[in-house]
Coordinates of C-alpha atoms (C1' of nucleotides) in Angstrom, one line a residue:
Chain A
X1 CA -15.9 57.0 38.5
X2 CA -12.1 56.9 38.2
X3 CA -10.7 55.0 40.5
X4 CA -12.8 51.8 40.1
X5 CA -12.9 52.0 36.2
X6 CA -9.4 52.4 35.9
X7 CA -8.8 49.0 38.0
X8 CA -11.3 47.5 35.5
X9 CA -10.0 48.4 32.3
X10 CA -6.2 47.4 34.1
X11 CA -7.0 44.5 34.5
X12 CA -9.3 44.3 31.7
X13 CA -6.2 44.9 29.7
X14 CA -3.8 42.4 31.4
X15 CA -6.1 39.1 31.1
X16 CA -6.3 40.3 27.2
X17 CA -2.5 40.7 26.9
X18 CA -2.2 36.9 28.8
X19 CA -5.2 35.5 26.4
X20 CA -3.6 37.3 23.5
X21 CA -0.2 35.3 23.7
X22 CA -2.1 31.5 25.1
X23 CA -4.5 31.9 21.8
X24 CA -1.8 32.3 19.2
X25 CA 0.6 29.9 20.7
X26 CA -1.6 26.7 21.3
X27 CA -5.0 27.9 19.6
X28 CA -8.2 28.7 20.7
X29 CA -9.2 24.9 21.5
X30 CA -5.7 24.1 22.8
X31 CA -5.8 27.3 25.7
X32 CA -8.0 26.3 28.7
X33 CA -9.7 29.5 30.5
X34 CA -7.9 27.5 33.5
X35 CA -4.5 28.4 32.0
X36 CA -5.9 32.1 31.7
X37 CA -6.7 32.4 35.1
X38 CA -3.2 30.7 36.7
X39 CA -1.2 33.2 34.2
X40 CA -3.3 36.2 35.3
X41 CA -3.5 35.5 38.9
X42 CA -7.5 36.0 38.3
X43 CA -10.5 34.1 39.6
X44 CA -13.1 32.6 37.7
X45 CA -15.3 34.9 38.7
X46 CA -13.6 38.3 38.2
X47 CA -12.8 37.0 34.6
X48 CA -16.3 36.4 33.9
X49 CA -17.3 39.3 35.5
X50 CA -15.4 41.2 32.8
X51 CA -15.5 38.9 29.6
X52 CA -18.8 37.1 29.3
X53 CA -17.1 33.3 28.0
X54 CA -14.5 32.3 25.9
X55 CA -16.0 33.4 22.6
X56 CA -16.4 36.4 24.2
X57 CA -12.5 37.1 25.4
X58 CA -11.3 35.9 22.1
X59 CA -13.2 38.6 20.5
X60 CA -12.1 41.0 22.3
X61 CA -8.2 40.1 21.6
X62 CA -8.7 39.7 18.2
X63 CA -10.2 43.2 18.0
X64 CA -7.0 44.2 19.7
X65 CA -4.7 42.8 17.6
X66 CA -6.8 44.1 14.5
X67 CA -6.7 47.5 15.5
X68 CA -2.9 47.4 16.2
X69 CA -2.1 45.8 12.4
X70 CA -4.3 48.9 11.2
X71 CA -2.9 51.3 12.8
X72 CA 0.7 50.0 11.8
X73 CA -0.6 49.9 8.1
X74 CA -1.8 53.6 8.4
X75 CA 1.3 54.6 9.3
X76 CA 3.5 52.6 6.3
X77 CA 1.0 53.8 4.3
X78 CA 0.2 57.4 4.7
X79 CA 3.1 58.8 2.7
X80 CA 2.6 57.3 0.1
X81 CA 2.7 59.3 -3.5
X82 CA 0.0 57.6 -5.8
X83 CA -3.1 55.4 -4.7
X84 CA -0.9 52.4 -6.9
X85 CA 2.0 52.9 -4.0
X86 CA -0.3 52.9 -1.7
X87 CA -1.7 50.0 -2.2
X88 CA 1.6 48.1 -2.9
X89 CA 2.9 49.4 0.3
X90 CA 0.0 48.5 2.1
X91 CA -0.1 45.2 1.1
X92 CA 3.8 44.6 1.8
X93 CA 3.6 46.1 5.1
X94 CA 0.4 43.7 5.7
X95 CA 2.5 40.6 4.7
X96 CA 5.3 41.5 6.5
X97 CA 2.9 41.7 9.5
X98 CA 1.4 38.9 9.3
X99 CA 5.1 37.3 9.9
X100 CA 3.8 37.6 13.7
X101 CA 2.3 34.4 14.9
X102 CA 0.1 36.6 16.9
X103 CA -1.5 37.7 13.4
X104 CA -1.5 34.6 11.8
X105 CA -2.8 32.1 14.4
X106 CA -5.5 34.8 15.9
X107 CA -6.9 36.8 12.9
X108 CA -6.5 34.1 9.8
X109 CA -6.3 30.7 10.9
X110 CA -8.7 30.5 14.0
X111 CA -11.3 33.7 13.9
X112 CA -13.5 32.5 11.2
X113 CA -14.0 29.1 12.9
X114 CA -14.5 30.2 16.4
X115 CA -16.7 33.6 15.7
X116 CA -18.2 32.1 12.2
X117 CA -17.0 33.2 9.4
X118 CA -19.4 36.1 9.0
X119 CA -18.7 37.9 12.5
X120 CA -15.3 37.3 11.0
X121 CA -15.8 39.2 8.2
X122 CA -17.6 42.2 9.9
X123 CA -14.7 42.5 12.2
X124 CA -12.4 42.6 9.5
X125 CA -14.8 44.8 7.3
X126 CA -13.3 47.5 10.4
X127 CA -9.8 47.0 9.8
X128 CA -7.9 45.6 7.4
X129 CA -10.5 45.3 4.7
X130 CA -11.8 48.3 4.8
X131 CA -8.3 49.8 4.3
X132 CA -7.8 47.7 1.5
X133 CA -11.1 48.1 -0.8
X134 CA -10.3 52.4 0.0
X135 CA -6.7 51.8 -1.6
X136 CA -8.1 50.1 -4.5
X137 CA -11.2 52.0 -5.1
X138 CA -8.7 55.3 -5.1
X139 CA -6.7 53.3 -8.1
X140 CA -9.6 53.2 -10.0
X141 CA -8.6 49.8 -12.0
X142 CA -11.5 48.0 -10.8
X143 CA -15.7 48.8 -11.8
X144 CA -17.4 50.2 -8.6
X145 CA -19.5 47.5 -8.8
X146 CA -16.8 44.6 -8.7
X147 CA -15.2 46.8 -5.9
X148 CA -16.3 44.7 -2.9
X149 CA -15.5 41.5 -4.3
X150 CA -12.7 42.0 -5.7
X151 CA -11.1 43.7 -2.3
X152 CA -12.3 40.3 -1.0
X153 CA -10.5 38.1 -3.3
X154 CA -7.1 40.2 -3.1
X155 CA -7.6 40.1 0.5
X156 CA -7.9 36.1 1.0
X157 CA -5.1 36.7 -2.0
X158 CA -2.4 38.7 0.0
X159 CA -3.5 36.6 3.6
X160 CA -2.3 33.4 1.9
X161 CA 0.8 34.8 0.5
X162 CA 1.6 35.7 4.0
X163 CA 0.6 32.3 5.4
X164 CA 3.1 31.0 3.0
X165 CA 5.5 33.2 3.9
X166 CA 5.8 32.3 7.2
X167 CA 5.8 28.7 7.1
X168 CA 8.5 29.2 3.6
X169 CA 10.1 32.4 4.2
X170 CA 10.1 33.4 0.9
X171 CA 9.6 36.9 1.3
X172 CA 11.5 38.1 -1.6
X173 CA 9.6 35.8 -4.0
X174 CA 6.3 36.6 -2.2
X175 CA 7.0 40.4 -2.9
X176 CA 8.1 39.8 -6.2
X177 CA 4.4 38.0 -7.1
X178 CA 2.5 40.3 -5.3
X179 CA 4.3 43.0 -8.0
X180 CA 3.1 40.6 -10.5
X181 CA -0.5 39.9 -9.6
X182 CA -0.8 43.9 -8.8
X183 CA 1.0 44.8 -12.0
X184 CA -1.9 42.4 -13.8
X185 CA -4.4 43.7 -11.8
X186 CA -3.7 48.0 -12.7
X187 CA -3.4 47.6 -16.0
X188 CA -5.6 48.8 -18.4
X189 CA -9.3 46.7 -17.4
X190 CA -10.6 44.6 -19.4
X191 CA -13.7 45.6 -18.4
X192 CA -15.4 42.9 -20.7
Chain B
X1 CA -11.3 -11.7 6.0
X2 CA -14.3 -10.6 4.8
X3 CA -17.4 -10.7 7.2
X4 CA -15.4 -8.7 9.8
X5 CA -14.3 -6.5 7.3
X6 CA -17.2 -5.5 5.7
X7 CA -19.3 -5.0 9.2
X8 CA -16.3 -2.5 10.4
X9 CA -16.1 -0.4 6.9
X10 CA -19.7 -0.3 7.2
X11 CA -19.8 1.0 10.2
X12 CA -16.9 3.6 9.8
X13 CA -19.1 5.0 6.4
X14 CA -22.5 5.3 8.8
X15 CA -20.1 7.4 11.4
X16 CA -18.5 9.1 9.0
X17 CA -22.0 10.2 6.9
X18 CA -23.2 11.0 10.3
X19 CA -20.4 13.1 11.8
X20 CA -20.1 14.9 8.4
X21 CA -23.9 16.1 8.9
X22 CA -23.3 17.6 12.4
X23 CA -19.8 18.9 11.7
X24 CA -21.7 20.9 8.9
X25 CA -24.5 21.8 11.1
X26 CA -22.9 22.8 14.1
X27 CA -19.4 23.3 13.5
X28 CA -16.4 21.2 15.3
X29 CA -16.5 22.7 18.4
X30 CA -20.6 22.7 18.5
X31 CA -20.7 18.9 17.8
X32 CA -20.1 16.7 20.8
X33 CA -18.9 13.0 20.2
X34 CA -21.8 12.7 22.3
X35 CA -23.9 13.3 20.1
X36 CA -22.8 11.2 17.5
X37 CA -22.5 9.0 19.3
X38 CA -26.3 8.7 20.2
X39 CA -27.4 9.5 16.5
X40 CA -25.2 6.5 15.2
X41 CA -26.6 4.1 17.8
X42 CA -22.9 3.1 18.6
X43 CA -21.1 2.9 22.1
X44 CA -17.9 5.0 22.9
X45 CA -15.9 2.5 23.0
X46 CA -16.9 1.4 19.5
X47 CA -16.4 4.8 17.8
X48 CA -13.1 5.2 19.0
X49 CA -11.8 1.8 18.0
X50 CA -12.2 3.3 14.5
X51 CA -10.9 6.4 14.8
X52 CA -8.5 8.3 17.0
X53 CA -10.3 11.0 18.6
X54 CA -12.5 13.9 17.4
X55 CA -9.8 15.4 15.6
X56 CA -8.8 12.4 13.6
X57 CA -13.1 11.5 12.7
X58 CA -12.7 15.3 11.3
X59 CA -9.9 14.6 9.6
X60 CA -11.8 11.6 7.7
X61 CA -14.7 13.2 6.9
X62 CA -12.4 16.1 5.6
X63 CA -10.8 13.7 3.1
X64 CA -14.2 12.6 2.0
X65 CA -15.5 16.0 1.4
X66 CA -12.9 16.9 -1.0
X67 CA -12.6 13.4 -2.4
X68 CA -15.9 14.3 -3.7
X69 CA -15.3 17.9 -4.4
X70 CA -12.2 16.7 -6.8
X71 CA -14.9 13.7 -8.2
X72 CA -17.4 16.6 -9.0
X73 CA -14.6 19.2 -10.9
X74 CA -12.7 16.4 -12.9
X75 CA -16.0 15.3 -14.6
X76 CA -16.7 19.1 -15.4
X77 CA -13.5 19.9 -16.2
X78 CA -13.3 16.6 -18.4
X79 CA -14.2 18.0 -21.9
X80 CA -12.7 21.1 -22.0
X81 CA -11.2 22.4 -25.3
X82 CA -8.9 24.8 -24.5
X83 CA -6.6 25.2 -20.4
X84 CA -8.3 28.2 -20.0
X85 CA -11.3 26.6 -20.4
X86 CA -10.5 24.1 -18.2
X87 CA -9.2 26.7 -15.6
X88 CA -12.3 28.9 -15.8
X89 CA -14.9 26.0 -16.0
X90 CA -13.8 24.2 -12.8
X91 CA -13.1 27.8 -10.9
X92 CA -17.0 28.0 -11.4
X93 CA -17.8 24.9 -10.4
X94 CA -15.5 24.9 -7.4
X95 CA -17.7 28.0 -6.4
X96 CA -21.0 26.4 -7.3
X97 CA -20.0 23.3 -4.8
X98 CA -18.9 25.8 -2.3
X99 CA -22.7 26.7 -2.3
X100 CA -22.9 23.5 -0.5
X101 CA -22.8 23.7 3.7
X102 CA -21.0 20.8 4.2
X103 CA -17.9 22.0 2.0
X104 CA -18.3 25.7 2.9
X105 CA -18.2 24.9 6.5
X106 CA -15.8 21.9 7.0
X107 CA -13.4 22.5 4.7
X108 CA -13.0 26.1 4.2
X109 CA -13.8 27.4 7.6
X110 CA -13.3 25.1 10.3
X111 CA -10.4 22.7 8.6
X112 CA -7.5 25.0 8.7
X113 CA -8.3 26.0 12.7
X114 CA -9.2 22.3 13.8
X115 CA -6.3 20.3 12.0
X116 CA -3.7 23.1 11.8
X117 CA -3.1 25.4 8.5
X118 CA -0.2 23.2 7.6
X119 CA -1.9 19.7 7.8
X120 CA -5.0 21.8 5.8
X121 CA -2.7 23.2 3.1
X122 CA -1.4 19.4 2.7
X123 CA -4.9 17.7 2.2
X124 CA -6.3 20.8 -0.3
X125 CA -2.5 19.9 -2.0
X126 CA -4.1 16.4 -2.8
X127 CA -7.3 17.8 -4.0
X128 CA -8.5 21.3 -5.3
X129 CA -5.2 23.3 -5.1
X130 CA -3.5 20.3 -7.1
X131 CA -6.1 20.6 -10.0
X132 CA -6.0 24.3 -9.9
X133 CA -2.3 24.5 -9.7
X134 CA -2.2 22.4 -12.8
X135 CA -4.9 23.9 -14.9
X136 CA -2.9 27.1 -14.2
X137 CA 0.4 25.7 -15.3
X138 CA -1.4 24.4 -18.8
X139 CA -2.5 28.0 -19.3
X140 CA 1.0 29.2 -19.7
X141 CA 0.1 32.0 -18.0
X142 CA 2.4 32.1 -14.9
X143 CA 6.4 32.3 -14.7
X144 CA 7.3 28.6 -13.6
X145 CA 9.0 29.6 -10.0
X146 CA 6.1 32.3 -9.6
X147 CA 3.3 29.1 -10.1
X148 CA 3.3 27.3 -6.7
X149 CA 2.5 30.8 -5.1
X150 CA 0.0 32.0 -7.7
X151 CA -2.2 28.7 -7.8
X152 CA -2.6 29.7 -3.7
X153 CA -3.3 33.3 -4.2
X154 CA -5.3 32.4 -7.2
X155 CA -7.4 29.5 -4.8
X156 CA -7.4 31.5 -1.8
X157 CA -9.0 34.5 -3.9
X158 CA -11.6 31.8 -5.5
X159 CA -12.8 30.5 -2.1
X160 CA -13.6 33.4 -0.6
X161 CA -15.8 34.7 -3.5
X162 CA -17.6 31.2 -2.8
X163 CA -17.6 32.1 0.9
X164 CA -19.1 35.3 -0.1
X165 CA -21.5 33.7 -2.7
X166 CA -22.6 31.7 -0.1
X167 CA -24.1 34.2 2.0
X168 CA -25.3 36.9 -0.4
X169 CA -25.9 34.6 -3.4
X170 CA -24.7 37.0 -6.1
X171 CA -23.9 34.2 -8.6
X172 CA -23.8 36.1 -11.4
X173 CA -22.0 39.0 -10.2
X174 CA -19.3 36.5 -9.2
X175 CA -19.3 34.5 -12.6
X176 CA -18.6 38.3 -13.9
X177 CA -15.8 38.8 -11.3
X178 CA -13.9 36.0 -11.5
X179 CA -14.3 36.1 -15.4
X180 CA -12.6 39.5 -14.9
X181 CA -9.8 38.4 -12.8
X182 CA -8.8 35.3 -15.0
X183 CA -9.2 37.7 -18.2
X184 CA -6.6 39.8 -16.6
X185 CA -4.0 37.2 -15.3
X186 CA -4.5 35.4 -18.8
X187 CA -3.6 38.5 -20.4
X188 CA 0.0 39.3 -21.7
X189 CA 2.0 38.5 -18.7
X190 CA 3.6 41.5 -17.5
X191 CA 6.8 39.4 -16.4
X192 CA 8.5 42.6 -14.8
Chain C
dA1 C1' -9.9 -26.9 18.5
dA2 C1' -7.0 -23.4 19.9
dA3 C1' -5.1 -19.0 19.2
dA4 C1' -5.4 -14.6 17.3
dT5 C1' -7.8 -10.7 15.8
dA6 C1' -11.2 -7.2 15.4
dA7 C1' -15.8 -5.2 16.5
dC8 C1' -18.0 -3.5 20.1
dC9 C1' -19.5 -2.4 25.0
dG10 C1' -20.1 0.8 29.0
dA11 C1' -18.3 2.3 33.5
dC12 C1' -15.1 5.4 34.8
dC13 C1' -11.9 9.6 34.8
dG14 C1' -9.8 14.2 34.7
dT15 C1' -10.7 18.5 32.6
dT16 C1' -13.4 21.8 30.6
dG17 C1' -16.4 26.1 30.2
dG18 C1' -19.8 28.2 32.8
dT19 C1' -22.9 29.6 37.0
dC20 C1' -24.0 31.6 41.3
dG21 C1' -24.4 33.4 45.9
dG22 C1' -21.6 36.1 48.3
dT23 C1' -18.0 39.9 50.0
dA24 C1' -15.4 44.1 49.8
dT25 C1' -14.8 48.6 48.1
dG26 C1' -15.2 52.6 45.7
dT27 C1' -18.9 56.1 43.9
dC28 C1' -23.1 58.6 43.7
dT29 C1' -27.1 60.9 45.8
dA30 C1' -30.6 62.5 49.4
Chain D
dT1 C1' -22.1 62.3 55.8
dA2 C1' -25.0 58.2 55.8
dG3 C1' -27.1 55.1 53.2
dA4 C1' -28.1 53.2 48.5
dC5 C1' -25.9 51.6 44.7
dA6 C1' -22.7 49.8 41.4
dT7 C1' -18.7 47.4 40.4
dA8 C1' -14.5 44.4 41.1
dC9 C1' -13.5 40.2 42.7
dC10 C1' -14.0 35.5 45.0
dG11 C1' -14.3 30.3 45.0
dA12 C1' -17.4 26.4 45.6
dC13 C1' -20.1 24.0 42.6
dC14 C1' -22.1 21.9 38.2
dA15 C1' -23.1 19.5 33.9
dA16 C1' -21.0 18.2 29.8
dC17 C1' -17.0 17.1 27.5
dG18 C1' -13.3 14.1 25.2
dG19 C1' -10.8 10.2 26.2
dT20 C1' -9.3 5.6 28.6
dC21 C1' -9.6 0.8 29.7
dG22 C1' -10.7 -3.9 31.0
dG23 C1' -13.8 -6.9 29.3
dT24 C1' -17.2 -9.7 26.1
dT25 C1' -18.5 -11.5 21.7
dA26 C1' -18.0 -13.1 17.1
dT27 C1' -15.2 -14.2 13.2
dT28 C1' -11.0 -15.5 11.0
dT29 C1' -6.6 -17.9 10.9
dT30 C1' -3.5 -21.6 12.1

DNA sequence: AAAATAACCGACCGTTGGTCGGTATGTCTA
DNA sequence: TAGACATACCGACCAACGGTCGGTTATTTT
């Protein structure tokens, strides 16, 4: 098996790279498996043979392009000196990501709609998420208990910031409140 | 103008109650005009006399949903004593709602992929995010150029916990979260 | 009474996502 | 190495979809 596996997985590759780029610039509804197809050069039959529907192939990009945006984070990340910079790096790099109409389009604004929201959230619970919730478990500002939630709700946070920030461009003041709402956030818990 | 009148708003509401069902049930993508068609007893032609196209009958039921929504916060919000109150009794309400289908799935999933982000973000502007940004900006709590960016973060964080809610229903674990997080933004504002 | 308007109808259309029987070719096994 | 097998790929076909359009009916306006 090399040969014939390594044509798969080329082309495999190729109708995600074409699908990648037709989803984030007119949408999941507005890109017609037609379109695919033309673009790749591929017959209806070969891509089915490979993705099994449009669900399917959307997945599959948007694991892609989750697994790229993690492994970028990884890399701003990994010197960082204290969990705090860690997880103010992270986030910035995240944002500054998330510039890409790629991210935005594919992993925020369509996923949850076509995949359901809590597919959505198991893929994400793989990338980006989990990244997040380890950087702020390591700060230790937040009960283990609220530790899930509250890596959601800075999550949804940071992802709207960086919706905003693309359609604004108000990157400094985005980074500015991030600095804020972190600031808030690791200082001494409340705790109740 | 009045028998004519009545007989087509009449009909729009029946569509509209009808379409808002199915949208909840099976998503936008999972409900065919078909369908409602049929369950309305009205012809095509009929239907889209009245509205657009698919996208425009979701964009009316959308406006109804959170018409409601914002109908259903004021009144809890109404006797509030104190803007924090205010803030932190209609945060948990606007979770509570969330517990319904119809808003969970409509507006907070499928809204921002179907209509676009932008026109999304312009309709919530009308409705939650206006009360929330202005609950926020009684509390004193926010710098006045940081507010705009903080009432999204701060909405964006809130939703998902409703999201999340939804599907686990840890009510009270949430009430104790989100009480956290607005005890720590309320807090001495850190300001830089 | 005539003109204008709006509600409503249903046949029709192009496009869509998906299926299926088939062929060609590389890979494994007796 | 010959035959069985698996995989990549093909394209005709299909039902369902969202949307259009010319037309009829009933009410309101002039």
């Amino acid at each position: 098996m090399n040969r014939k596996a390594e044509r798969g997985a080329a082309t495999r590759d190729r109708v995600l790279a074409i699908a990648t780029r037709l989803f984030a610039e007119h949408g999941y509804e507005g890109t017609s498996i037609e379109t695919v197809l033309h673009e790749s050069g591929l017959s209806r039959g070969a891509l089915y043979h490979h993705y099994a529907g449009k669900d399917a192939l959307f997945e599959a990009v948007l694991e892609a392009v989750e697994t790229e945006v993690g492994r970028r984070i990884a890399d701003t990340v990994r010197d960082a000196v204290s969990p705090e910079q860690a997880l103010r790096l992270g986030v910035l790099a995240w944002i500054r990501l998330a510039g890409d109409e790629v991210v935005r389009r594919i992993v925020l604004v369509d996923a949850p709609s076509v995949l359901g929201w809590e597919k959505w959230r198991e893929v994400e619970a793989r990338h980006a998420f989990g990244m997040l919730r380890g950087a702020l478990r390591a700060t230790g500002a937040v009960r283990d208990d609220h530790l899930g939630m509250y890596a959601h709700m800075l999550l949804a946070a940071i992802n709207e910031v960086a919706l905003l920030v693309a359609r604004t461009g108000e990157t400094d003041r985005a980074e500015r409140v991030v600095d804020d709402l972190l600031g808030r956030l690791l200082a001494a818990p409340p705790s109740r």
